[in-house]
Each structure stands twice: as structure tokens, then as C-alpha cells.
XYZ file of C-alpha atoms in Angstrom:
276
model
C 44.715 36.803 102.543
C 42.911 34.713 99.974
C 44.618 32.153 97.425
C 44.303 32.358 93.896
C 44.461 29.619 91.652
C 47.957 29.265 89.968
C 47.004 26.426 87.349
C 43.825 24.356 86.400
C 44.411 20.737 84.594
C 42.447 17.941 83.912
C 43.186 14.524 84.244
C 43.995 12.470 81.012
C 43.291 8.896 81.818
C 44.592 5.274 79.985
C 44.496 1.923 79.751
C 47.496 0.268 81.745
C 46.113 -2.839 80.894
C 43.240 -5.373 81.191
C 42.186 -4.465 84.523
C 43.792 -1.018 85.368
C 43.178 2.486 84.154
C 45.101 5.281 85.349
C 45.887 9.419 85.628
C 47.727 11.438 86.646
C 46.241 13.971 88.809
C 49.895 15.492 89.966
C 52.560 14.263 87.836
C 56.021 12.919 89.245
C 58.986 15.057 88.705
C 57.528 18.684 89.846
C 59.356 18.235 92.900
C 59.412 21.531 93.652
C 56.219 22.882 92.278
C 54.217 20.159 94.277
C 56.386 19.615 97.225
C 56.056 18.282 99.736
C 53.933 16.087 97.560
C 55.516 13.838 94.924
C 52.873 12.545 92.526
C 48.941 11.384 92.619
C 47.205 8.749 90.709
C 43.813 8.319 89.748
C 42.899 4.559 89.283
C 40.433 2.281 88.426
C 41.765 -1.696 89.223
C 40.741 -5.105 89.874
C 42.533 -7.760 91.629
C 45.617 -8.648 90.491
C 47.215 -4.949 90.058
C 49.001 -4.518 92.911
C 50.523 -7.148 94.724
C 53.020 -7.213 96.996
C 55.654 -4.404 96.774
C 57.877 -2.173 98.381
C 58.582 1.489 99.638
C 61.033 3.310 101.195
C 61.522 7.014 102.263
C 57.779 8.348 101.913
C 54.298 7.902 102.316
C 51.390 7.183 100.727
C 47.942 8.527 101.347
C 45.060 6.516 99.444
C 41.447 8.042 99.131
C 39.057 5.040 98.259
C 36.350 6.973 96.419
C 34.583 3.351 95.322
C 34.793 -0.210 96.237
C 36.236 -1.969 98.956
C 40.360 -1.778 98.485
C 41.642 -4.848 100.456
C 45.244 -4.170 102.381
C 48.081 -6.596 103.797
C 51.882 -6.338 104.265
C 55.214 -8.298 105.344
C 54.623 -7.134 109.017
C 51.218 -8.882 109.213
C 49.070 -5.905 109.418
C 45.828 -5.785 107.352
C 42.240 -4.542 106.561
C 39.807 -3.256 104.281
C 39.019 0.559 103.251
C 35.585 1.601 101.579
C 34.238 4.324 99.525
C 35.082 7.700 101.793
C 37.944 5.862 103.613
C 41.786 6.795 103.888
C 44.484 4.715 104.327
C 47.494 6.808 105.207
C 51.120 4.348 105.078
C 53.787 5.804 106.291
C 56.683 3.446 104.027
C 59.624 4.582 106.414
C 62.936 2.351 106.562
C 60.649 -0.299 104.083
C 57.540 -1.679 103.895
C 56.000 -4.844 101.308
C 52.643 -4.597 101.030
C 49.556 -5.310 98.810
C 46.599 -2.838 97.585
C 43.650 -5.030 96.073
C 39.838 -4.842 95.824
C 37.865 -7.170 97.063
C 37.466 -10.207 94.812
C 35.049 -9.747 91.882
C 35.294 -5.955 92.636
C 36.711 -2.656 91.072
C 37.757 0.062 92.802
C 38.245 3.832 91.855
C 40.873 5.410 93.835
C 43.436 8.474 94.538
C 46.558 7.847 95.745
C 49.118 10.610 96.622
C 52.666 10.230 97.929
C 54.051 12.604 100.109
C 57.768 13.469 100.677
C 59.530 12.592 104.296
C 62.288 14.697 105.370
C 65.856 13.527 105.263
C 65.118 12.963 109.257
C 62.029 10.672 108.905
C 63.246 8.596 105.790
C 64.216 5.564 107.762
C 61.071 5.989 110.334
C 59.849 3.168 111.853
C 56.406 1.652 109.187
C 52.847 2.237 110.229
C 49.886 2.359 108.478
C 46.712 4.328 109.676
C 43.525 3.185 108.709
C 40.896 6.450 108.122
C 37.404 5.413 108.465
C 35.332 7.892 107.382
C 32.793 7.353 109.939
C 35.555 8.320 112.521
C 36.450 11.277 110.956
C 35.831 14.867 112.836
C 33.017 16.795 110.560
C 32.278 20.781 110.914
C 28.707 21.699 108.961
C 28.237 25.575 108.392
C 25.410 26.907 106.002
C 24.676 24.525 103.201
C 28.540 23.085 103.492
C 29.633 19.766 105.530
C 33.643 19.587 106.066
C 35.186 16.034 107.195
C 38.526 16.410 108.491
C 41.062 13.334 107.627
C 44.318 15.417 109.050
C 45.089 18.873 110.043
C 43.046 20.887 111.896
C 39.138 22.726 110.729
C 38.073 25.156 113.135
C 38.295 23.549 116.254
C 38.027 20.648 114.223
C 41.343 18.040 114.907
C 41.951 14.835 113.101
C 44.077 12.585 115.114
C 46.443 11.647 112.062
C 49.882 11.317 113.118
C 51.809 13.228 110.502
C 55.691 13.497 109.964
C 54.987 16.629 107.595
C 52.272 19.351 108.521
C 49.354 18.335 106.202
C 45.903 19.517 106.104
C 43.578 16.609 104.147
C 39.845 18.352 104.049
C 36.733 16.260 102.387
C 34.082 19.561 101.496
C 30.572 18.709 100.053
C 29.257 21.933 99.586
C 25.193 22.463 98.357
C 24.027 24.117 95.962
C 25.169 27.657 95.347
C 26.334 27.219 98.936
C 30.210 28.569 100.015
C 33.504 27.623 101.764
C 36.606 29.290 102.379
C 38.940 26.836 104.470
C 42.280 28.377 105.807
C 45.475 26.948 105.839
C 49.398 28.263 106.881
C 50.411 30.273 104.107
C 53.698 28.337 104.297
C 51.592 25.521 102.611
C 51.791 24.168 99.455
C 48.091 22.777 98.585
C 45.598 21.757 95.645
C 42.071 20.711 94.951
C 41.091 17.861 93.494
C 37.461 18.097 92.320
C 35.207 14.673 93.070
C 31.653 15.997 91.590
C 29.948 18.707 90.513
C 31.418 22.434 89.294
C 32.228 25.697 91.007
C 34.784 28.574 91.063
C 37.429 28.870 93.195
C 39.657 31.166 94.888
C 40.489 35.059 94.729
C 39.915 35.218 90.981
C 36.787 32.670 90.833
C 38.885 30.404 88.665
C 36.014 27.640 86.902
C 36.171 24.295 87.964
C 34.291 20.821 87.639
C 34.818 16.920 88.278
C 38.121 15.696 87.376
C 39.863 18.439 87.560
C 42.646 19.815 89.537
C 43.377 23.519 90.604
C 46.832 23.951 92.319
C 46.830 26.678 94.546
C 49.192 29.981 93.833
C 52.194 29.770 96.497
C 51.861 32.711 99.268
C 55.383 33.094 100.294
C 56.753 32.618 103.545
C 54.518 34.131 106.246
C 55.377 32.452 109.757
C 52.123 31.835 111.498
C 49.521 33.122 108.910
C 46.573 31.487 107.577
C 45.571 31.852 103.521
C 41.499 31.201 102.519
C 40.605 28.862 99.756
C 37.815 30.270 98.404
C 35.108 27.863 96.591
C 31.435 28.127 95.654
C 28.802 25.455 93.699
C 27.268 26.733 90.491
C 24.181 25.506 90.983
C 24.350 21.744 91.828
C 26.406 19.866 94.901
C 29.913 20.036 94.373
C 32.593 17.454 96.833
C 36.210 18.446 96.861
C 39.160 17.609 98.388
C 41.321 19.831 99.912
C 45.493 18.867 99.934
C 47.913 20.604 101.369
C 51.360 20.872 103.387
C 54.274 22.110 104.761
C 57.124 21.783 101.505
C 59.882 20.102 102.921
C 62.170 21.399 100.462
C 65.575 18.789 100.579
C 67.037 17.471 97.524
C 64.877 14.450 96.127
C 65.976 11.058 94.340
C 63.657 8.982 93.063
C 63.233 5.595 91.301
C 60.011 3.006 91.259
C 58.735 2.586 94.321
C 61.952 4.591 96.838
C 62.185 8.088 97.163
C 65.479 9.284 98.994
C 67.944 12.411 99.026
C 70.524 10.885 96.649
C 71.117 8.124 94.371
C 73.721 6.428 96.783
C 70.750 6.256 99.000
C 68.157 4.768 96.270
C 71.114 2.008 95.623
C 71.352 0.971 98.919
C 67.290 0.772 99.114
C 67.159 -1.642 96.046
C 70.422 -3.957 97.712
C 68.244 -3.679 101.023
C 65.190 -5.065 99.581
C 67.116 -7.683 97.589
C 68.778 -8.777 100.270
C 64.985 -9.146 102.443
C 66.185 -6.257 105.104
C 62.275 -4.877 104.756
């Protein structure tokens, strides 16, 4: 079976301020629609944007697409991510930590935020550090596939994940082809880094900056769905998102996302109180 493309969007960016531009490449509040994903930001920032703050009850999975994106939190782990590198943090029970470039440095970044079920919420923190130099690759004709989680034909990241995700880097050539699977079960969309194509069943357009979110396929226990995509003529890179929905009720506010509001409450007193 082959996915077809249930919506196309671009991103609409703006000034947050002096040193921080941002879109929204999935906005918050489709919990449903994107699940198990929450939101995704695009951003541009320099030092100075954000500091030291927390998380609870989800994760957050940042793509450095330029500059060197600095990282450090209240447990004493840090390090640096550059262009092509992932940082996946799993927030858990709470973590405090800081995101900045580099000093004298901008970077240009995706973050997305994934949802934990009600089981994992108050997981123990970790942070994985994705170099992309470590990352399993699988080149077929004309197309080179880098594999940050999930699984490529034959090809197996080791990211530890609480939720089945698939993460898939494709830089396909000119006029060149892909068609990755994933479980039908999934929830997924692309996110388009350069160049133009079309994608999926129906050839649905695409180019840079834009986002396609994939039709849903229903529940189909242990089938795999093909997401089509082919360059019109110059090098297209995409990434590839998608997951297992972990569809539980969802309460969110700033930087927490729980099941219920009682829950949220008692993340803010927790954090006010320095149990992070």
C-alpha cells in the first residue's frame, strides 16, 4: 500500500525578537491529527534564547540543520551538536536544561516534541546525542538514506525510543526515487530541507520549507505503507517523521505535557519547589 498525502503547508516564519525567528512546522494543539507528535519549530537563534528551563512528560527531538547548538542541564550532562546532528532528550519525571549556539554563532534548527505514554511520563531523564557521522546510511540508485531511529532495510539505528518512531534523513539526486516503508499504524510527515519533488500515491508537489503530512492508513497490525518521493530535476533532502500515536488524553501548558491538569499542577509545584 502506498500513502497519499493528506495536507501540504508551508511554514510562516516571525520575528520573536532580536535574536530569534521562528515557525511552526506542526502546530501545538492537533493532538490528535499529529499524535504521537505534539508540535515542531523551525528556528533561527543566537545565544541568549534559551537558557535554562524545564520539561516534564515528553521528549524532544532537535535536528541541527546549521551551526553548532551548545547543550547543558541540572544533572551535569553536556555537549555540542552540528549541522546534520540530533539530539534526542527524553524530559521524563523533569529535566532543566539549556539549548544555545556557540558564542558569536546562529543556528537554524527543528525541534519536534513527541508525546510519552501515561506509563513513561515520569521516566527516568536521558539525553542521546545523534552524531551524524554515527548514523547507519543505506545508498540505492541516485538516493542516500541516514537512519537516526527506526529501522531502513536492514538498516537499525540504535535510538532508544519509548514510542515506535522512524526518523529517516533522504538526499535523493536528481530525478532520482525513494519509497521508504513504515507500519501503517504510523502517524508520519515530511519536512522538506532543499530542493522540490512530488510525493506519494497522488504525486502531491513539494519544495523547501514545506511540510506534507501523510494520509492516516488505518489500523493494519504488522503492515508496512510506502512513502513515495521523487526530485524534479535538482537534489532534493527530506526528512522523514513518523510514529506509533499513542492516543491518551493530553494536557498541556509551557514547557509540561501530562494526561490531566491535576498532573500539569503538580509539575509546576514540583519544579518550584527544585524536585527536578
Amino acid at each position: 500500500m502506498e500513502r497519499k498525502i493528506k495536507k501540504v503547508w508551508s511554514v510562516t516564519h516571525r520575528q520573536q525578537g532580536e535574536n530569534h525567528k521562528q515557525g511552526w512546522v506542526l502546530e501545538p494543539g492537533n493532538w490528535a491529527e499529529f499524535d504521537p507528535f505534539l508540535l515542531m519549530a523551525e528556528d533561527w537563534f543566537k545565544k541568549g534564547t534559551f537558557g535554562f528551563h524545564p520539561h516534564r512528560g515528553m521528549e524532544t527531538v532537535t535536528y541541527v540543520i546549521d551551526g553548532e547548538l551548545e547543550h547543558k542541564d541540572n544533572k551535569g550532562g553536556q555537549g555540542v551538536l552540528k549541522g546534520g546532528d540530533v539530539q534526542w532528550m527524553t524530559a521524563g519525571s523533569g529535566i532543566i536544561h539549556a539549548e544555545e549556539p556557540v558564542e558569536g554563532s546562529t543556528v537554524h534548527s527543528l525541534q519536534l516534541w513527541v508525546n510519552l505514554p501515561s506509563s513513561e511520563k515520569m521516566t527516568e531523564p536521558r539525553y542521546q546525542d545523534l552524531y551524524q557521522k554515527d548514523m547507519p546510511v543505506r545508498e540505492e540508485d541516485g538516493v542516500k538514506i541516514r537512519v537516526f531511529s527506526g529501522t531502513y532495510k536492514g538498516q537499525k539505528a540504535s535510538t532508544k525510543n519509548h514510542v515506535p518512531i522512524t526518523m529517516l534523513e533522504l538526499e535523493i539526486d536528481e530525478y532520482a526515487k525513494a519509497a521508504p516503508e513504515i507500519p501503517a499504524s504510523y502517524n508520519g510527515f515530511l519536512f522538506i530541507l532543499e530542493g522540490k519533488g512530488t510525493f506519494g500515491k497522488d504525486k502531491t508537489t513539494g519544495g523547501k520549507g514545506d511540510v506534507l503530512l501523510l494520509e492516516q492508513a488505518g489500523e493494519r497490525t504488522g503492515e508496512s505503507t510506502a512513502v513515495s518521493m521523487e526530485s524534479n530535476g535538482e537534489k532534493l533532502k527530506v526528512l522523514l517523521y513518523a510514529g506509533e500515536p499513542v492516543k491518551e488524553p493530553i494536557a498541556a501548558q509551557g514547557p509540561f505535557v501530562m494526561n490531566t491538569h491535576e498532573e500539569i499542577k503538580q509539575a509546576f509545584d514540583d519544579y518550584r519547589n527544585g524536585k527536578f
